mmCIF file of C-alpha atoms in Angstrom:
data_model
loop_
_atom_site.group_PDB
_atom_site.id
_atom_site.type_symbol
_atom_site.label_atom_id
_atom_site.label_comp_id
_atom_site.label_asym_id
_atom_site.label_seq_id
_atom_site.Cartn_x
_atom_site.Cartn_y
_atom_site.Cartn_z
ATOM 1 C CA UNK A 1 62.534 8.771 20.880
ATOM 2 C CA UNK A 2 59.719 8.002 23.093
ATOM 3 C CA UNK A 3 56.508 9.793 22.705
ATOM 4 C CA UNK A 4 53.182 9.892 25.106
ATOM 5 C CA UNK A 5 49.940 11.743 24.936
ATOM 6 C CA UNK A 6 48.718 12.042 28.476
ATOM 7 C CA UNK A 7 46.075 14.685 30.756
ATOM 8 C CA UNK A 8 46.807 16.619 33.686
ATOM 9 C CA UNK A 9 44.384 18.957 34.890
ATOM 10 C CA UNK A 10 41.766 18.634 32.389
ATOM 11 C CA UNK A 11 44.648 19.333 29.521
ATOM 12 C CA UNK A 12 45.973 17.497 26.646
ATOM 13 C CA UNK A 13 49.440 16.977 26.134
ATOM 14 C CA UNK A 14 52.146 15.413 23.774
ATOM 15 C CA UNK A 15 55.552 14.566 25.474
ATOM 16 C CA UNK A 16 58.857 12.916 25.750
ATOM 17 C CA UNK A 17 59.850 10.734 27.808
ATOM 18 C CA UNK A 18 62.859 11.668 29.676
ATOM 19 C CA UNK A 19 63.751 8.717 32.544
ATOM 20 C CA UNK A 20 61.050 8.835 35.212
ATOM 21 C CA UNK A 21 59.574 11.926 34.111
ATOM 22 C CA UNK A 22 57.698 13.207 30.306
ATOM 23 C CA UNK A 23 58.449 16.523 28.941
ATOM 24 C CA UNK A 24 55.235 18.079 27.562
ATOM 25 C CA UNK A 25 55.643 19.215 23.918
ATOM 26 C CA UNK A 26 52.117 21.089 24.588
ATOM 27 C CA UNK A 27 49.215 20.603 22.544
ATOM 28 C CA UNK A 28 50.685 18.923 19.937
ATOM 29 C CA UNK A 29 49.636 15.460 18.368
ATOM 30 C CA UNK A 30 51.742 12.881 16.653
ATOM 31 C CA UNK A 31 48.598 13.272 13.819
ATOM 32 C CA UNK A 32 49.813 16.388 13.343
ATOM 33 C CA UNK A 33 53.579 16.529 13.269
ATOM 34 C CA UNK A 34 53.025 13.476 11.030
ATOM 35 C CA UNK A 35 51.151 15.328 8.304
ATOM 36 C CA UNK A 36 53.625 18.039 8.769
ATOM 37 C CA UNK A 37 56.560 15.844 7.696
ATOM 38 C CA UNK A 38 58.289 16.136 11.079
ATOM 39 C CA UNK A 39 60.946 13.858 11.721
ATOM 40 C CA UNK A 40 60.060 11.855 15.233
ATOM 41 C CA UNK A 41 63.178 10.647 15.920
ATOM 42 C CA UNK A 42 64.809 13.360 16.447
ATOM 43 C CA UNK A 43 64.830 14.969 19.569
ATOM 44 C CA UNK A 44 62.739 18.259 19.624
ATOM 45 C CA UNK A 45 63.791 21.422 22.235
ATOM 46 C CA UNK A 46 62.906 19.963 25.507
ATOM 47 C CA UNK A 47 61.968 23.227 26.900
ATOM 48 C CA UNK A 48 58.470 22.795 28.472
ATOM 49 C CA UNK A 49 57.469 21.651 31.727
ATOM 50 C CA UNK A 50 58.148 18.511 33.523
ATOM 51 C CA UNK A 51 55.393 15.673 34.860
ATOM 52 C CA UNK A 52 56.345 12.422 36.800
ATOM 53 C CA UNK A 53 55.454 9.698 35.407
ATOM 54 C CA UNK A 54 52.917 8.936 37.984
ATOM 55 C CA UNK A 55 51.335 11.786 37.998
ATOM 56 C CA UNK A 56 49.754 11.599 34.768
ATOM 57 C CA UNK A 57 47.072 10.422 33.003
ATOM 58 C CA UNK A 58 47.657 8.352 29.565
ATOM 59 C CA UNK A 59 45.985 8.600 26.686
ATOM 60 C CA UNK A 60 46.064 6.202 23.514
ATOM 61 C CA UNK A 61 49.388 7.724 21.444
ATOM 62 C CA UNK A 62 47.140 8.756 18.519
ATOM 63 C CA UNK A 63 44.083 10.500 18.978
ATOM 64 C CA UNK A 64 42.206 9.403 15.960
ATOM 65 C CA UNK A 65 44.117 7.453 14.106
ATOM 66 C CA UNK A 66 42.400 7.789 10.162
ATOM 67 C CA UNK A 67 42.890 3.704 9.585
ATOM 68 C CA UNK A 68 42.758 1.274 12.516
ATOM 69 C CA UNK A 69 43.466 -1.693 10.343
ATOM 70 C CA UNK A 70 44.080 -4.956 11.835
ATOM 71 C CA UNK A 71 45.496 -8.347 10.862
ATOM 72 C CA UNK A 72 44.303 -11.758 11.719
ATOM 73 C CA UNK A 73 45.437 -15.223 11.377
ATOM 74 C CA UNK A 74 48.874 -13.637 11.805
ATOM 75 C CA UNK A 75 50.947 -16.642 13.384
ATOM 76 C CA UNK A 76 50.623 -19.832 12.599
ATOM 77 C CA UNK A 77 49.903 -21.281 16.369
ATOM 78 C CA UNK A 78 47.320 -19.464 16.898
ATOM 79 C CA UNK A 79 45.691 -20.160 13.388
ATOM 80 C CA UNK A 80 46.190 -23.925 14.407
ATOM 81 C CA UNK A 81 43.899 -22.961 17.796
ATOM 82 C CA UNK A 82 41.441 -21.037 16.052
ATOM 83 C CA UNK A 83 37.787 -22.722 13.768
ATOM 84 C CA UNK A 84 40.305 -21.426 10.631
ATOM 85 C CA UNK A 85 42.563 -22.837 7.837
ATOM 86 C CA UNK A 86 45.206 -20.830 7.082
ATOM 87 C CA UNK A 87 45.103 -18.471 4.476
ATOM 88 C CA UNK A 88 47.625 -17.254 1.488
ATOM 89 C CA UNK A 89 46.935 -13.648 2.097
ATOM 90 C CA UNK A 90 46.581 -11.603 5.416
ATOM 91 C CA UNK A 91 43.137 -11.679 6.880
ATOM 92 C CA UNK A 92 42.608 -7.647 7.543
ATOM 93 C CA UNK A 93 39.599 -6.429 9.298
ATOM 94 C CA UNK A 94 39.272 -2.330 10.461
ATOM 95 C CA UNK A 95 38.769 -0.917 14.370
ATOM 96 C CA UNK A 96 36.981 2.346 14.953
ATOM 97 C CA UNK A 97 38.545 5.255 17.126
ATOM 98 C CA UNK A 98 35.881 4.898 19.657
ATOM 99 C CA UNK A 99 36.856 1.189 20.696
ATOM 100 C CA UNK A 100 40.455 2.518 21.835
ATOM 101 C CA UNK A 101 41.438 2.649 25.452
ATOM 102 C CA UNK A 102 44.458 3.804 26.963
ATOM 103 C CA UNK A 103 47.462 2.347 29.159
ATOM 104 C CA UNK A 104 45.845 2.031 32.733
ATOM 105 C CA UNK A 105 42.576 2.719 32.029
ATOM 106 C CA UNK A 106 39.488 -0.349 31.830
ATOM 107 C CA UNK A 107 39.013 -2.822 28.815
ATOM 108 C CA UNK A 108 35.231 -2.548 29.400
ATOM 109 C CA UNK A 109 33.257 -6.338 29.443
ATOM 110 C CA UNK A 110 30.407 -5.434 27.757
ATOM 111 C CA UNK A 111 26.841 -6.365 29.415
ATOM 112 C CA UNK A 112 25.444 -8.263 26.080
ATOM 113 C CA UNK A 113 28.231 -10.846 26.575
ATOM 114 C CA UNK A 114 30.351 -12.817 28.741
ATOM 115 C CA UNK A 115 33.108 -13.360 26.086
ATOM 116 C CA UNK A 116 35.526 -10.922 26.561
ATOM 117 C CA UNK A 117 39.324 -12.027 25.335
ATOM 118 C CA UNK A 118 42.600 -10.401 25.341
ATOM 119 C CA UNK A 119 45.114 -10.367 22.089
ATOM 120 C CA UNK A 120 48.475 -9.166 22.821
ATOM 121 C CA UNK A 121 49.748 -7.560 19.155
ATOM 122 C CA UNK A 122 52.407 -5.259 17.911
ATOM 123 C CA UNK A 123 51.168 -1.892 16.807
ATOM 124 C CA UNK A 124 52.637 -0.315 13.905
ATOM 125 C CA UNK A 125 52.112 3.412 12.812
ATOM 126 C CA UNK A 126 52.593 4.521 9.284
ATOM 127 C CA UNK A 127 54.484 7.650 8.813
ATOM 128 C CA UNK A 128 53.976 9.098 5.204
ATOM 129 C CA UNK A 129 51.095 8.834 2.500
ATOM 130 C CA UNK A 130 51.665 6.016 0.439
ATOM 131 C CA UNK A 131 50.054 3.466 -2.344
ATOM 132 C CA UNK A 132 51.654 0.272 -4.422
ATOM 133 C CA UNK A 133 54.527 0.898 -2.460
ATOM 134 C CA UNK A 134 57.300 -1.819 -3.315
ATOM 135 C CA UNK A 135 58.104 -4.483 -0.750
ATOM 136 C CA UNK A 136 61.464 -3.576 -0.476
ATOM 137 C CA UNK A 137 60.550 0.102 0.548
ATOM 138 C CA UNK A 138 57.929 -0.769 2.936
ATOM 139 C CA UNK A 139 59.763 -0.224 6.201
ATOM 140 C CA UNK A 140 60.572 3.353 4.823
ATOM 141 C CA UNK A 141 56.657 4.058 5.423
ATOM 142 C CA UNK A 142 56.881 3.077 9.131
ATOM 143 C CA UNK A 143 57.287 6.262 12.498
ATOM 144 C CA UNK A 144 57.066 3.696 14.886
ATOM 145 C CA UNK A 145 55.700 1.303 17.420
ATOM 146 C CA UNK A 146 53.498 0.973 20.081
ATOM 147 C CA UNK A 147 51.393 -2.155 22.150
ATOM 148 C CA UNK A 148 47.957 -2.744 21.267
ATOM 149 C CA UNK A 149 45.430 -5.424 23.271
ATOM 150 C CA UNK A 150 42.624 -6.566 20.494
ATOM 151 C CA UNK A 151 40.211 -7.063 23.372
ATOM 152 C CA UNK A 152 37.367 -9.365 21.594
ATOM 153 C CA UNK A 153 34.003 -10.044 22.438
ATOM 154 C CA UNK A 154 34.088 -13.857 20.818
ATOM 155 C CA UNK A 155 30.340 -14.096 21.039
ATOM 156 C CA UNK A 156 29.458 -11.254 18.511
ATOM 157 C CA UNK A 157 32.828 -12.039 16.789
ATOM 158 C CA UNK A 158 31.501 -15.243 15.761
ATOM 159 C CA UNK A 159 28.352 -14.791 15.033
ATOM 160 C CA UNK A 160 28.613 -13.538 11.521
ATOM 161 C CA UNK A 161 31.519 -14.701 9.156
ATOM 162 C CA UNK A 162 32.731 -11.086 9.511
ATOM 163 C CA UNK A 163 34.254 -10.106 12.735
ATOM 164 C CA UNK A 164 33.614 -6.188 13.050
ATOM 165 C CA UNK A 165 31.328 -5.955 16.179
ATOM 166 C CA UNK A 166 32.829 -8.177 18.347
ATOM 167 C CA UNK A 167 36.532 -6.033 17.577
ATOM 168 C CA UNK A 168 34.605 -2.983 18.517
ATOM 169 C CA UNK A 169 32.924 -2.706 21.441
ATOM 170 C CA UNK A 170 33.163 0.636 23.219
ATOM 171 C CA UNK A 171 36.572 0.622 25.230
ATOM 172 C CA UNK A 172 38.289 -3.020 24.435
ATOM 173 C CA UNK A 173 40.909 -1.484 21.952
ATOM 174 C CA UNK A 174 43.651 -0.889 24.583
ATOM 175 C CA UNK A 175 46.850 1.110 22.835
ATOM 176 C CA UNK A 176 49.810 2.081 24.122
ATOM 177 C CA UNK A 177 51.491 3.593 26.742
ATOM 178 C CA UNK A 178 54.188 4.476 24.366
ATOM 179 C CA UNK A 179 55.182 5.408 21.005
ATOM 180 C CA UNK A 180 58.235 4.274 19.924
ATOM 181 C CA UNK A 181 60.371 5.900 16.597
ATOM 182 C CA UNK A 182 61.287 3.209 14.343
ATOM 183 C CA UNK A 183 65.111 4.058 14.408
ATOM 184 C CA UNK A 184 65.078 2.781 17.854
ATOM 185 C CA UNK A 185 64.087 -1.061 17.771
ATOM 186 C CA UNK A 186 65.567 -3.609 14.531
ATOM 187 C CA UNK A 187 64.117 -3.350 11.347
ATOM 188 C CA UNK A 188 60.738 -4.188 11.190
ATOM 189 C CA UNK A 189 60.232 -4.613 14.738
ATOM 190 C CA UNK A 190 61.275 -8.032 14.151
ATOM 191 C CA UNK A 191 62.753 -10.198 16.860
ATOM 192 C CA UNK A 192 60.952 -8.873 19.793
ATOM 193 C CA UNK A 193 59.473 -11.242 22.662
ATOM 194 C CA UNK A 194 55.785 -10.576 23.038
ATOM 195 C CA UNK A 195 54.220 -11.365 26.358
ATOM 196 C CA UNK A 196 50.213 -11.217 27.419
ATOM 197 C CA UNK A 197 49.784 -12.197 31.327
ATOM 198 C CA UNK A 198 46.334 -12.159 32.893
ATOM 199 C CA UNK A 199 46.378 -11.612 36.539
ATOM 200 C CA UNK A 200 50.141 -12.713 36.587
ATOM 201 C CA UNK A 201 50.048 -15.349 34.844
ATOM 202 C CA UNK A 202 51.630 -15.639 31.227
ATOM 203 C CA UNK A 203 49.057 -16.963 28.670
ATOM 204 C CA UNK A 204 50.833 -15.843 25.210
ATOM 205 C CA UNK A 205 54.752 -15.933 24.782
ATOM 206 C CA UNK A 206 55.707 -15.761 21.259
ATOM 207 C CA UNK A 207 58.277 -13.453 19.381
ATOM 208 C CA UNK A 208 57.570 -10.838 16.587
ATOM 209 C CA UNK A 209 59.494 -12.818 13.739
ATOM 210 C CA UNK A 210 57.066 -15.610 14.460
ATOM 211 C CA UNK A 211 54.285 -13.063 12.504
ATOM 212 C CA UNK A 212 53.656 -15.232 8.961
ATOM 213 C CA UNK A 213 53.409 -11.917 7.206
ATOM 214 C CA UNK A 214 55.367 -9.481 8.759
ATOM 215 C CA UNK A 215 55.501 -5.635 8.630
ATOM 216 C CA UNK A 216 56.847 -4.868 5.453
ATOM 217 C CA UNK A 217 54.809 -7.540 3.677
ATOM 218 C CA UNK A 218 51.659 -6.318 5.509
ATOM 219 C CA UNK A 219 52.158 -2.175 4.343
ATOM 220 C CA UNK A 220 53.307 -3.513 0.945
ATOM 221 C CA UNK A 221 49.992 -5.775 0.511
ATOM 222 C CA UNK A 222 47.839 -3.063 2.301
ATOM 223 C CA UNK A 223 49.282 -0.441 -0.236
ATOM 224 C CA UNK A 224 47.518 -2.138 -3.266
ATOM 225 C CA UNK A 225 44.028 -1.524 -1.926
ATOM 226 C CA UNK A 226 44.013 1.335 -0.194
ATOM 227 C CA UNK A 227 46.044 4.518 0.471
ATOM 228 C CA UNK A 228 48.241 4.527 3.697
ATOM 229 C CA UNK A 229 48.412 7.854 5.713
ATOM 230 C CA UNK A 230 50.883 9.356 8.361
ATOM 231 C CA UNK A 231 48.978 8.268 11.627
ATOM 232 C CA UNK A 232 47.452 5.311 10.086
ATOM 233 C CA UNK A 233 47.688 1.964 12.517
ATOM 234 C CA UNK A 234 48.302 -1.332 11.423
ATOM 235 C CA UNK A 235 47.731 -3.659 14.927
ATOM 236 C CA UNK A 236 49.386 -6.811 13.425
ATOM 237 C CA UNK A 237 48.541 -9.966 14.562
ATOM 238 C CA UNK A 238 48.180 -12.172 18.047
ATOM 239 C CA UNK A 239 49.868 -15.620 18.425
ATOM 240 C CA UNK A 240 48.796 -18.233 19.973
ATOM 241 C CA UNK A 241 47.294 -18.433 23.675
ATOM 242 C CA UNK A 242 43.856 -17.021 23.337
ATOM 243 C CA UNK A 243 41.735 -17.769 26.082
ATOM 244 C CA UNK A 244 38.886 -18.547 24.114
ATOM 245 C CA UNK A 245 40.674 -21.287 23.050
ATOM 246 C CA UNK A 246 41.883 -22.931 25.868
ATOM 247 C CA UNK A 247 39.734 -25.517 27.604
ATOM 248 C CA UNK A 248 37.876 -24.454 29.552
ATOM 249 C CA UNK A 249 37.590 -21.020 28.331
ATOM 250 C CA UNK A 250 39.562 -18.140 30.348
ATOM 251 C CA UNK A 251 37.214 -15.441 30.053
ATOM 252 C CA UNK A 252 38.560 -11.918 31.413
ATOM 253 C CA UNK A 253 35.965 -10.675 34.402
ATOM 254 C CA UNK A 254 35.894 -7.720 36.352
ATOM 255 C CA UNK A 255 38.654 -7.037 38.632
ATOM 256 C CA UNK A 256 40.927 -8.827 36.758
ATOM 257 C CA UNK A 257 44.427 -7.269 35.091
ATOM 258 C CA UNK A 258 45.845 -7.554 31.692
ATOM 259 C CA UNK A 259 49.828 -7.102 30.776
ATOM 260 C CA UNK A 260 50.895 -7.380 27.599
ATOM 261 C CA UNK A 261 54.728 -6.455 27.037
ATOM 262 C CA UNK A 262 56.560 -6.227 23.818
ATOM 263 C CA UNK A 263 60.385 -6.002 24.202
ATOM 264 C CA UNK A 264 61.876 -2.738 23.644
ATOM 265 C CA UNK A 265 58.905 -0.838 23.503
ATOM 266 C CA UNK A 266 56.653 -0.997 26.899
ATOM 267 C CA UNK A 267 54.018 -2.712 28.968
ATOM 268 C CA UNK A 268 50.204 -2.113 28.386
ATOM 269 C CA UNK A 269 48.144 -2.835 31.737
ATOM 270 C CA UNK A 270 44.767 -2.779 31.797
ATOM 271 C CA UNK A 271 42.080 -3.783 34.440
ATOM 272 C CA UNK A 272 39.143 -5.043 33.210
ATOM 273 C CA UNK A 273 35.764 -3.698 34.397
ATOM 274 C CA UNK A 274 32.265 -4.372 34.150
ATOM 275 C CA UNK A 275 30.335 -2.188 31.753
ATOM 276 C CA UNK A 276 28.000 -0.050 33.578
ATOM 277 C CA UNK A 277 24.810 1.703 32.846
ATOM 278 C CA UNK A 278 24.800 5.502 33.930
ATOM 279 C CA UNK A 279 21.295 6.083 35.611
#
């Protein structure tokens, strides 16, 4: 099944995707069939009304997801690219709700820096409240997929050795368009070609199995800390590419455009705009 929230006429909805067109499931959230045990995957009555695609308005799948937790350091190449060694245990750091965007709307360059980078990742949401949970039983934990962009503002991300602010500046969390159930894409989302392209042009190509700890390993590990929760989001990882990287730097500016595509699941387009003051 594939699942978007999206707005028409000032309202919230939940729906299904059904070809070229979403069937609302009304006010419903994924938050909420996920704490009532519902099971996503399979196809609820299809009874309300019908939207084109392009008619709509997207919103981020999850309206406040409880854990935004992220990993870093997740493939080697980009490890090799980045100031770091790399490490024997996932390097997790959190997002706040209020740094998501959605599928067409701006990843907003802040004005305290000129450092804005894109970071093409998988997005995995838990389905179930879990803690220690065994390796082996991991994927058992996961509803399903999405596309996330970990827009970064380098400058403030580097300025301490802790890399909160510059992963959440208003509106540089871009998520979606889609959810996608679990049951639909191979185990562990493994396998997949991830794309970003800025204005056209394809500046990350890697593919999902590449990840050095991948989704299993990552809810397992995750588990021994802290509880996981239906609706949580684990964003898992970039490889390499980053344009803060390259030489010289490719810094995203207004007016420019953002893809990133994961196979099976979606493209995530975003244009990039200036942040501006309201007077």
């Amino acid at each position: 099944m594939r699942y978007i929230q999206f707005e028409i006429d000032g309202q919230r909805h939940l729906g299904v995707i059904d070809g070229k067109h979403v069937v609302s499931l009304g006010s419903l959230t994924l938050e909420k069939l996920l704490a009532d045990g519902v099971s996503l995957d399979v196809a609820p009555p299809l009874a309300g009304p019908r939207f084109a695609l392009d008619e709509i308005g997207y919103l981020p799948p999850l309206s406040r997801p409880g854990k935004i937790i992220c990993a870093g350091l997740n493939y080697a190449d980009h490890t090799s690219e980045s100031p770091y060694d790399q490490p024997d245990h996932p390097t997790f750091f959190l997002r706040v709700n209020t740094s998501l965007t959605s599928h067409l709307a701006p990843i907003v360059r802040p004005l305290s820096s000129d450092s804005l980078d894109y970071e093409g990742e998988l997005a995995v949401v838990i389905k179930k409240r879990g803690k220690h949970i065994p390796l082996e039983q991991a994927l058992d934990y996961v509803a399903g997929y999405s596309v996330f962009n970990d827009g970064s503002v380098r400058e403030f991300q580097f300025h301490t050795p802790q890399w909160t602010i510059g992963k959440n500046f208003d509106d540089t969390g871009a998520f979606g368009p889609v959810f996608v159930t679990a049951d639909e894409l191979p185990a562990g989302a493994k396998g997949l070609l991830l794309e970003t392209r800025l204005n056209g042009e394809v500046v990350q190509s890697a593919n999902t199995s590449d990840m050095i700890f991948d989704v299993a390993s990552q809810i397992a590990i995750l588990s021994e800390s802290m509880t996981l929760e239906g609706g949580d989001v684990i964003v898992a990882g970039t490889p390499a590419g980053v344009g803060w990287a390259r030489k010289p730097r490719l810094i995203m500016r207004d007016g420019d455009r953002v893809e990133v595509t994961i196979e099976g699941i979606g493209t995530l387009i975003n244009p990039i705009r200036d942040e501006r003051i309201e007077s």
